[in-house]
Short mmCIF file of C-alpha atoms and ligand atoms in Angstrom, two decimals:
data_model
loop_
_atom_site.label_atom_id
_atom_site.label_comp_id
_atom_site.label_asym_id
_atom_site.label_seq_id
_atom_site.Cartn_x
_atom_site.Cartn_y
_atom_site.Cartn_z
CA MET F 263 3.97 -24.47 17.47
CA LYS F 264 7.56 -23.30 18.02
CA ARG F 265 8.67 -21.10 15.15
CA ILE F 266 7.05 -18.36 13.10
CA GLY F 267 8.54 -17.12 9.82
CA ILE F 268 8.15 -13.51 8.66
CA LEU F 269 8.66 -12.07 5.20
CA THR F 270 7.95 -8.81 3.43
CA SER F 271 7.14 -8.90 -0.26
CA GLY F 272 6.16 -6.71 -3.22
CA GLY F 273 6.36 -2.93 -3.05
CA ASP F 274 7.71 -1.75 0.28
CA SER F 275 5.64 0.54 2.47
CA SER F 276 6.43 2.61 5.53
CA GLY F 277 5.39 0.75 8.64
CA MET F 278 6.46 -2.71 7.43
CA ASN F 279 9.27 -2.64 10.00
CA ALA F 280 6.80 -1.88 12.77
CA ALA F 281 4.85 -4.97 11.64
CA VAL F 282 7.98 -7.14 11.57
CA ARG F 283 8.81 -5.93 15.09
CA ALA F 284 5.30 -6.61 16.37
CA ILE F 285 5.16 -10.14 14.93
CA ALA F 286 8.61 -11.06 16.22
CA ARG F 287 8.14 -9.47 19.65
CA SER F 288 4.67 -11.02 20.15
CA ALA F 289 6.05 -14.40 19.15
CA MET F 290 9.00 -14.07 21.54
CA ASN F 291 6.70 -12.87 24.29
CA ALA F 292 4.69 -16.07 23.87
CA GLY F 293 7.84 -18.21 24.09
CA LEU F 294 8.12 -18.81 20.33
CA GLU F 295 11.06 -18.17 18.02
CA ALA F 296 10.81 -15.72 15.15
CA TYR F 297 12.61 -16.35 11.87
CA GLY F 298 13.20 -13.55 9.41
CA ILE F 299 13.19 -14.37 5.69
CA ASN F 300 15.12 -11.90 3.53
CA TYR F 301 14.02 -10.78 0.03
CA GLY F 302 10.45 -12.06 0.11
CA TYR F 303 9.58 -15.29 -1.67
CA LYS F 304 12.94 -15.27 -3.48
CA GLY F 305 14.79 -15.49 -0.17
CA LEU F 306 12.33 -18.12 1.03
CA VAL F 307 13.09 -20.43 -1.89
CA GLU F 308 16.84 -19.77 -1.57
CA GLY F 309 16.79 -20.43 2.17
CA ASN F 310 17.87 -16.88 3.10
CA ILE F 311 16.39 -17.37 6.55
CA PHE F 312 17.73 -16.43 10.00
CA LYS F 313 16.69 -16.55 13.63
CA MET F 314 15.73 -13.09 14.81
CA GLU F 315 17.13 -11.78 18.07
CA SER F 316 15.29 -9.24 20.17
CA HIS F 317 18.04 -6.59 19.79
CA GLN F 318 17.60 -6.66 15.99
CA LEU F 319 14.15 -5.22 16.55
CA ASP F 320 15.37 -2.19 18.49
CA GLY F 321 15.09 1.15 16.72
CA ILE F 322 13.20 -0.09 13.67
CA ILE F 323 9.65 1.03 14.48
CA ASP F 324 10.37 4.48 13.05
CA ARG F 325 12.28 3.32 9.95
CA GLY F 326 10.76 3.31 6.47
CA GLY F 327 11.38 0.46 4.04
CA THR F 328 11.85 -3.06 5.36
CA ILE F 329 14.82 -4.54 7.23
CA LEU F 330 13.88 -7.90 5.67
CA TYR F 331 14.18 -6.38 2.19
CA SER F 332 11.69 -7.08 -0.56
CA ALA F 333 11.80 -8.61 -4.03
CA ARG F 334 9.68 -9.28 -7.06
CA PHE F 335 9.82 -12.99 -7.77
CA PRO F 336 7.22 -13.96 -10.40
CA GLU F 337 8.51 -17.56 -10.38
CA PHE F 338 6.64 -18.03 -7.10
CA ALA F 339 3.40 -18.33 -9.10
CA GLU F 340 4.57 -21.83 -10.13
CA GLN F 341 3.65 -24.71 -7.83
CA GLU F 342 7.06 -26.31 -8.14
CA THR F 343 8.66 -23.14 -6.73
CA GLN F 344 6.06 -22.92 -3.94
CA LEU F 345 6.90 -26.48 -2.91
CA LYS F 346 10.59 -25.54 -2.74
CA GLY F 347 9.59 -22.72 -0.40
CA ILE F 348 7.70 -25.13 1.84
CA GLU F 349 10.74 -27.43 1.85
CA GLN F 350 12.89 -24.56 3.17
CA LEU F 351 10.33 -23.69 5.84
CA LYS F 352 10.31 -27.29 7.00
CA LYS F 353 14.12 -27.43 6.94
CA PHE F 354 14.23 -24.49 9.39
CA GLY F 355 11.48 -26.02 11.53
CA ILE F 356 9.10 -23.14 10.83
CA ASP F 357 5.47 -24.00 11.59
CA ALA F 358 3.66 -20.93 10.25
CA LEU F 359 4.39 -17.96 8.01
CA VAL F 360 3.28 -14.34 8.23
CA VAL F 361 3.51 -12.47 4.92
CA ILE F 362 3.47 -8.67 4.94
CA GLY F 363 2.69 -7.28 1.50
CA GLY F 364 0.17 -6.34 -1.12
CA ASP F 365 -2.28 -8.20 -3.28
CA GLY F 366 0.35 -10.23 -5.15
CA SER F 367 2.11 -11.22 -1.94
CA TYR F 368 -1.22 -12.37 -0.53
CA HIS F 369 -1.58 -14.69 -3.52
CA GLY F 370 1.72 -16.30 -2.56
CA ALA F 371 0.40 -16.82 0.99
CA LEU F 372 -2.84 -18.19 -0.43
CA LYS F 373 -0.95 -20.75 -2.54
CA LEU F 374 1.07 -21.90 0.49
CA THR F 375 -2.15 -22.21 2.49
CA LYS F 376 -3.73 -24.29 -0.28
CA LEU F 377 -0.66 -26.56 -0.23
CA GLY F 378 -1.22 -27.08 3.49
CA PHE F 379 1.27 -24.61 4.96
CA ASN F 380 -0.35 -22.30 7.49
CA SER F 381 0.11 -18.70 6.26
CA ILE F 382 -1.36 -15.40 7.35
CA GLY F 383 -1.40 -12.19 5.27
CA VAL F 384 -0.81 -8.78 6.85
CA PRO F 385 -1.74 -5.92 4.50
CA GLY F 386 1.29 -3.77 3.72
CA THR F 387 1.05 -1.56 0.66
CA ILE F 388 0.78 2.17 0.09
CA ASP F 389 -2.05 1.62 -2.43
CA ASN F 390 -4.67 0.57 0.15
CA ASP F 391 -6.00 -1.85 -2.47
CA ILE F 392 -6.33 -5.10 -0.52
CA PRO F 393 -9.73 -6.66 0.14
CA GLY F 394 -10.63 -7.50 3.73
CA THR F 395 -9.40 -4.29 5.33
CA ASP F 396 -10.31 -0.62 5.43
CA PHE F 397 -6.65 0.42 5.63
CA THR F 398 -3.24 -1.02 4.80
CA ILE F 399 0.14 -0.34 6.41
CA GLY F 400 1.88 2.50 4.61
CA PHE F 401 -1.18 4.17 3.13
CA ASP F 402 -1.36 6.89 5.77
CA THR F 403 2.35 7.72 5.39
CA ALA F 404 2.02 7.86 1.59
CA VAL F 405 -0.98 10.18 1.88
CA ASN F 406 1.00 12.44 4.21
CA VAL F 407 3.94 12.57 1.80
CA ALA F 408 1.68 13.22 -1.19
CA THR F 409 -0.28 15.92 0.66
CA GLU F 410 2.88 17.73 1.71
CA ALA F 411 4.09 17.67 -1.90
CA LEU F 412 0.72 18.97 -3.15
CA ASP F 413 0.81 21.79 -0.57
CA ARG F 414 4.23 22.82 -1.85
CA ILE F 415 3.05 22.66 -5.45
CA ASN F 416 0.02 24.77 -4.54
CA ASP F 417 2.36 27.51 -3.30
CA THR F 418 4.19 27.81 -6.59
CA ALA F 419 0.96 27.33 -8.60
CA THR F 420 -0.53 30.33 -6.78
CA SER F 421 2.56 32.49 -7.19
CA HIS F 422 2.82 31.86 -10.93
CA GLN F 423 -0.88 31.42 -11.78
CA ARG F 424 -0.25 27.94 -13.12
CA VAL F 425 -2.24 24.74 -13.39
CA PHE F 426 -0.42 21.69 -12.06
CA VAL F 427 -1.38 18.15 -12.99
CA VAL F 428 0.12 15.84 -10.37
CA GLU F 429 0.27 12.08 -10.73
CA VAL F 430 0.22 10.12 -7.49
CA MET F 431 0.69 6.36 -7.02
CA GLY F 432 -2.21 3.95 -7.32
CA ARG F 433 -2.22 1.52 -10.24
CA GLY F 434 -5.65 0.08 -9.59
CA ALA F 435 -6.96 2.16 -6.70
CA GLY F 436 -7.56 5.88 -6.40
CA ASP F 437 -7.29 6.01 -2.60
CA ILE F 438 -4.03 8.01 -2.41
CA ALA F 439 -5.35 10.45 -5.04
CA LEU F 440 -8.63 10.91 -3.15
CA TRP F 441 -7.19 11.40 0.32
CA SER F 442 -4.26 13.62 -0.68
CA GLY F 443 -6.36 15.50 -3.23
CA ILE F 444 -9.09 16.37 -0.73
CA ALA F 445 -6.49 17.27 1.91
CA ALA F 446 -4.73 19.65 -0.49
CA GLY F 447 -7.94 21.23 -1.82
CA ALA F 448 -7.53 19.94 -5.39
CA ASP F 449 -9.79 21.33 -8.10
CA ALA F 450 -10.23 17.88 -9.58
CA ILE F 451 -9.32 14.32 -8.61
CA VAL F 452 -9.17 11.71 -11.34
CA ILE F 453 -9.30 8.06 -10.29
CA PRO F 454 -9.71 4.74 -12.12
CA GLU F 455 -12.93 3.90 -10.25
CA ARG F 456 -14.96 6.79 -11.66
CA ASP F 457 -15.63 8.18 -15.14
CA TYR F 458 -14.04 11.53 -15.85
CA ASP F 459 -14.47 14.24 -18.46
CA ILE F 460 -11.29 16.17 -19.26
CA LYS F 461 -13.19 18.92 -21.06
CA ALA F 462 -15.42 19.45 -18.00
CA ILE F 463 -12.31 19.73 -15.81
CA ALA F 464 -10.79 22.25 -18.23
CA ASP F 465 -14.05 24.25 -18.27
CA LYS F 466 -14.06 24.28 -14.48
CA LEU F 467 -10.49 25.61 -14.34
CA THR F 468 -11.37 28.29 -16.91
CA ALA F 469 -14.48 29.27 -14.94
CA ASN F 470 -12.39 29.43 -11.76
CA ARG F 471 -10.09 31.88 -13.48
CA GLU F 472 -13.03 34.04 -14.49
CA HIS F 473 -14.12 34.07 -10.84
CA GLY F 474 -10.69 35.17 -9.61
CA LYS F 475 -8.89 31.88 -8.94
CA ASP F 476 -6.08 31.86 -11.46
CA HIS F 477 -4.25 28.69 -10.46
CA GLY F 478 -5.29 25.06 -10.39
CA LEU F 479 -4.45 21.64 -9.05
CA VAL F 480 -5.52 18.38 -10.69
CA VAL F 481 -4.56 15.12 -8.96
CA VAL F 482 -4.45 12.05 -11.22
CA ALA F 483 -4.06 8.48 -10.00
CA GLU F 484 -1.31 6.54 -11.77
CA GLY F 485 -3.81 3.93 -13.00
CA VAL F 486 -5.69 6.50 -15.13
CA MET F 487 -2.85 7.91 -17.22
CA SER F 488 0.44 9.77 -16.77
CA ALA F 489 0.48 13.38 -15.61
CA GLN F 490 2.11 14.39 -18.91
CA ASP F 491 -0.60 12.71 -21.03
CA PHE F 492 -3.33 14.27 -18.91
CA LYS F 493 -1.74 17.74 -19.15
CA GLU F 494 -1.53 17.46 -22.95
CA LYS F 495 -5.21 16.52 -23.18
CA LEU F 496 -6.20 19.28 -20.76
CA ASP F 497 -4.29 21.86 -22.83
CA GLN F 498 -6.51 21.04 -25.82
CA TYR F 499 -9.52 22.50 -24.00
CA GLY F 500 -8.15 25.72 -22.49
CA GLU F 501 -5.38 28.30 -22.34
CA PHE F 502 -3.42 27.15 -19.30
CA ASP F 503 0.13 27.71 -18.18
CA SER F 504 0.24 24.07 -17.14
CA ARG F 505 2.88 21.76 -15.72
CA ALA F 506 2.93 18.00 -15.17
CA ILE F 507 4.58 16.35 -12.20
CA THR F 508 4.90 12.69 -11.22
CA LEU F 509 5.52 12.27 -7.49
CA GLY F 510 6.81 8.71 -7.96
CA HIS F 511 8.73 6.72 -5.40
CA VAL F 512 9.04 9.51 -2.79
CA GLN F 513 5.57 8.31 -1.77
CA ARG F 514 6.99 4.91 -0.78
CA GLY F 515 9.62 6.06 1.68
CA GLY F 516 10.04 8.08 4.81
CA VAL F 517 9.35 7.89 8.50
CA PRO F 518 6.06 6.04 9.06
CA THR F 519 3.30 8.08 10.64
CA PRO F 520 2.21 7.13 14.18
CA LYS F 521 -1.04 5.87 12.66
CA ASP F 522 0.82 3.42 10.42
CA ARG F 523 3.08 2.32 13.27
CA VAL F 524 0.12 1.65 15.56
CA LEU F 525 -1.81 -0.14 12.81
CA ALA F 526 1.21 -2.32 12.02
CA SER F 527 1.70 -3.11 15.71
CA ARG F 528 -1.94 -4.13 16.09
CA PHE F 529 -1.90 -6.27 12.92
CA GLY F 530 1.36 -8.02 13.82
CA ASP F 531 0.33 -8.86 17.35
CA TYR F 532 -3.10 -10.05 16.18
CA ALA F 533 -1.55 -12.35 13.56
CA VAL F 534 0.54 -14.07 16.23
CA ARG F 535 -2.38 -14.40 18.65
CA LEU F 536 -4.44 -16.09 15.92
CA LEU F 537 -1.61 -18.51 15.12
CA LEU F 538 -1.32 -19.34 18.82
CA GLU F 539 -5.03 -20.21 18.78
CA GLY F 540 -4.25 -22.60 15.94
CA LYS F 541 -5.88 -20.41 13.31
CA GLY F 542 -4.27 -19.81 9.94
CA GLY F 543 -5.06 -19.27 6.28
CA LEU F 544 -6.28 -15.82 7.19
CA ALA F 545 -6.05 -12.25 5.95
CA ILE F 546 -5.71 -9.67 8.72
CA GLY F 547 -7.51 -6.37 8.47
CA ILE F 548 -9.23 -3.55 10.23
CA HIS F 549 -12.89 -2.70 9.77
CA ASP F 550 -14.58 0.17 11.64
CA ASN F 551 -11.46 0.28 13.87
CA GLN F 552 -11.90 -3.37 14.89
CA LEU F 553 -9.30 -5.97 14.00
CA VAL F 554 -10.73 -8.62 11.71
CA ALA F 555 -9.45 -11.86 10.21
CA THR F 556 -11.04 -13.33 7.11
CA ASP F 557 -10.42 -16.53 5.20
CA ILE F 558 -7.55 -15.68 2.83
CA ILE F 559 -8.91 -17.85 0.01
CA ASP F 560 -12.42 -16.38 0.16
CA THR F 561 -11.06 -12.85 0.62
CA LEU F 562 -8.86 -12.98 -2.44
CA GLU F 563 -11.11 -15.03 -4.69
CA ASN F 564 -14.48 -13.45 -3.93
CA HIS F 565 -13.84 -9.91 -2.77
CA LYS F 566 -12.37 -6.75 -4.19
CA HIS F 567 -11.10 -3.63 -2.49
CA GLN F 568 -13.82 -0.98 -2.48
CA THR F 569 -12.50 2.54 -2.87
CA ASP F 570 -14.78 5.05 -1.17
CA VAL F 571 -15.86 6.82 -4.35
CA SER F 572 -18.17 9.11 -2.34
CA LEU F 573 -14.96 11.00 -1.46
CA ALA F 574 -14.71 12.04 -5.12
CA ASP F 575 -18.25 13.41 -4.94
CA LEU F 576 -17.31 15.23 -1.74
CA ASN F 577 -14.41 16.87 -3.53
CA ASP F 578 -16.69 17.92 -6.39
CA ARG F 579 -18.96 19.67 -3.89
CA LEU F 580 -16.09 21.46 -2.16
CA SER F 581 -13.95 22.57 -5.11
CA PHE F 582 -15.17 25.52 -7.12
P1 LIG H 263 2.36 -3.83 -4.27
O1 LIG H 263 1.07 -3.92 -5.00
O2 LIG H 263 2.32 -2.91 -3.12
O3 LIG H 263 3.56 -3.62 -5.15
P2 LIG H 263 2.29 -6.72 -4.16
O4 LIG H 263 2.49 -7.67 -3.05
O5 LIG H 263 0.94 -6.72 -4.83
O6 LIG H 263 2.63 -5.28 -3.59
P3 LIG H 263 3.49 -8.01 -6.46
O7 LIG H 263 4.74 -7.69 -7.20
O8 LIG H 263 2.21 -8.09 -7.22
O9 LIG H 263 3.41 -6.93 -5.27
O10 LIG H 263 3.68 -9.43 -5.72
C1 LIG H 263 4.81 -9.64 -4.88
C2 LIG H 263 5.32 -11.05 -5.02
O11 LIG H 263 4.29 -11.98 -4.60
C3 LIG H 263 5.67 -11.47 -6.44
O12 LIG H 263 6.93 -11.01 -6.86
C4 LIG H 263 5.61 -13.00 -6.31
O13 LIG H 263 6.80 -13.47 -5.69
C5 LIG H 263 4.43 -13.18 -5.36
N1 LIG H 263 3.19 -13.43 -6.13
C6 LIG H 263 2.47 -12.54 -6.85
N2 LIG H 263 1.42 -13.11 -7.46
C7 LIG H 263 1.46 -14.43 -7.12
C8 LIG H 263 0.65 -15.57 -7.43
N3 LIG H 263 -0.43 -15.49 -8.22
N4 LIG H 263 1.00 -16.77 -6.89
C9 LIG H 263 2.08 -16.88 -6.08
N5 LIG H 263 2.88 -15.84 -5.77
C10 LIG H 263 2.59 -14.64 -6.26
#
């Protein structure tokens, strides 16, 4: 093996650059060449591919976003398009591909693997919703950003005796809502993985007021409903001076936390070491702080990300 290709795909997440750096540096350290592919699968099919030089990796470990850019390219679900991608990889003499991205991006890597091109998936998404790993690159940074925002909102909620309903990212997974909600001392956390009762939440906020706590914080995961819709429903069950806020894309950006940088460095280096051992078709992950690699086909087809719903129960016990 001589050349490894690297691409980032889907929603960007802080720490992707640290992963790109780790893959490229580990490859170079082992005497291989690293090839960057711009704009995810779109750039792959278009041949937007370049040889990475070591100096291009300087000063990127602390940068959010991705220097390889990202793109949504639904056409890559078609086999004809995947074959064009493989043609480009062969044209550049690339022997294996490392894909950094979320669930959708993993499916692209899976298809390439099924077509015989050795591909490894590195989990990079703020949502933490990929099977085969306890944590994904960018999740910790997103939780930090969301928690800081919730802390700020708590200040104004307290000063004005208001109830804030805050929507955080997480289309299918409530992980960001759970971690940031617990960290900010939310009165309620609403996630797609668990049933919720808006009237019960309203009753709790009303009871809080009667016991001297006249402000409130409800964190809602994007996948449940919008903050505005939730606020309107909540208002039907109580007299609140309520406000709805959607944190949105601020959760995607920013300087990656040391935890995300270290995780990305471990994942990237591990992916290269596995390829050097002749192993591919894998999904990289971390389980109980140990690096793990699972069959990408089995991981995607037979497993689902398991949100730790016991954290929601924990919050119920601590918020009153
Ligand atoms: P995030 O969830 O963080 O936004 P993601 O990787 O899940 O990240 P998607 O938009 O779902 O984001 O997927 C990224 C890209 O992966 C798509 O634009 C497409 O190019 C490719 N992709 C998605 N699904 C498939 C599939 N079933 N087969 C082949 N390629 C796919």
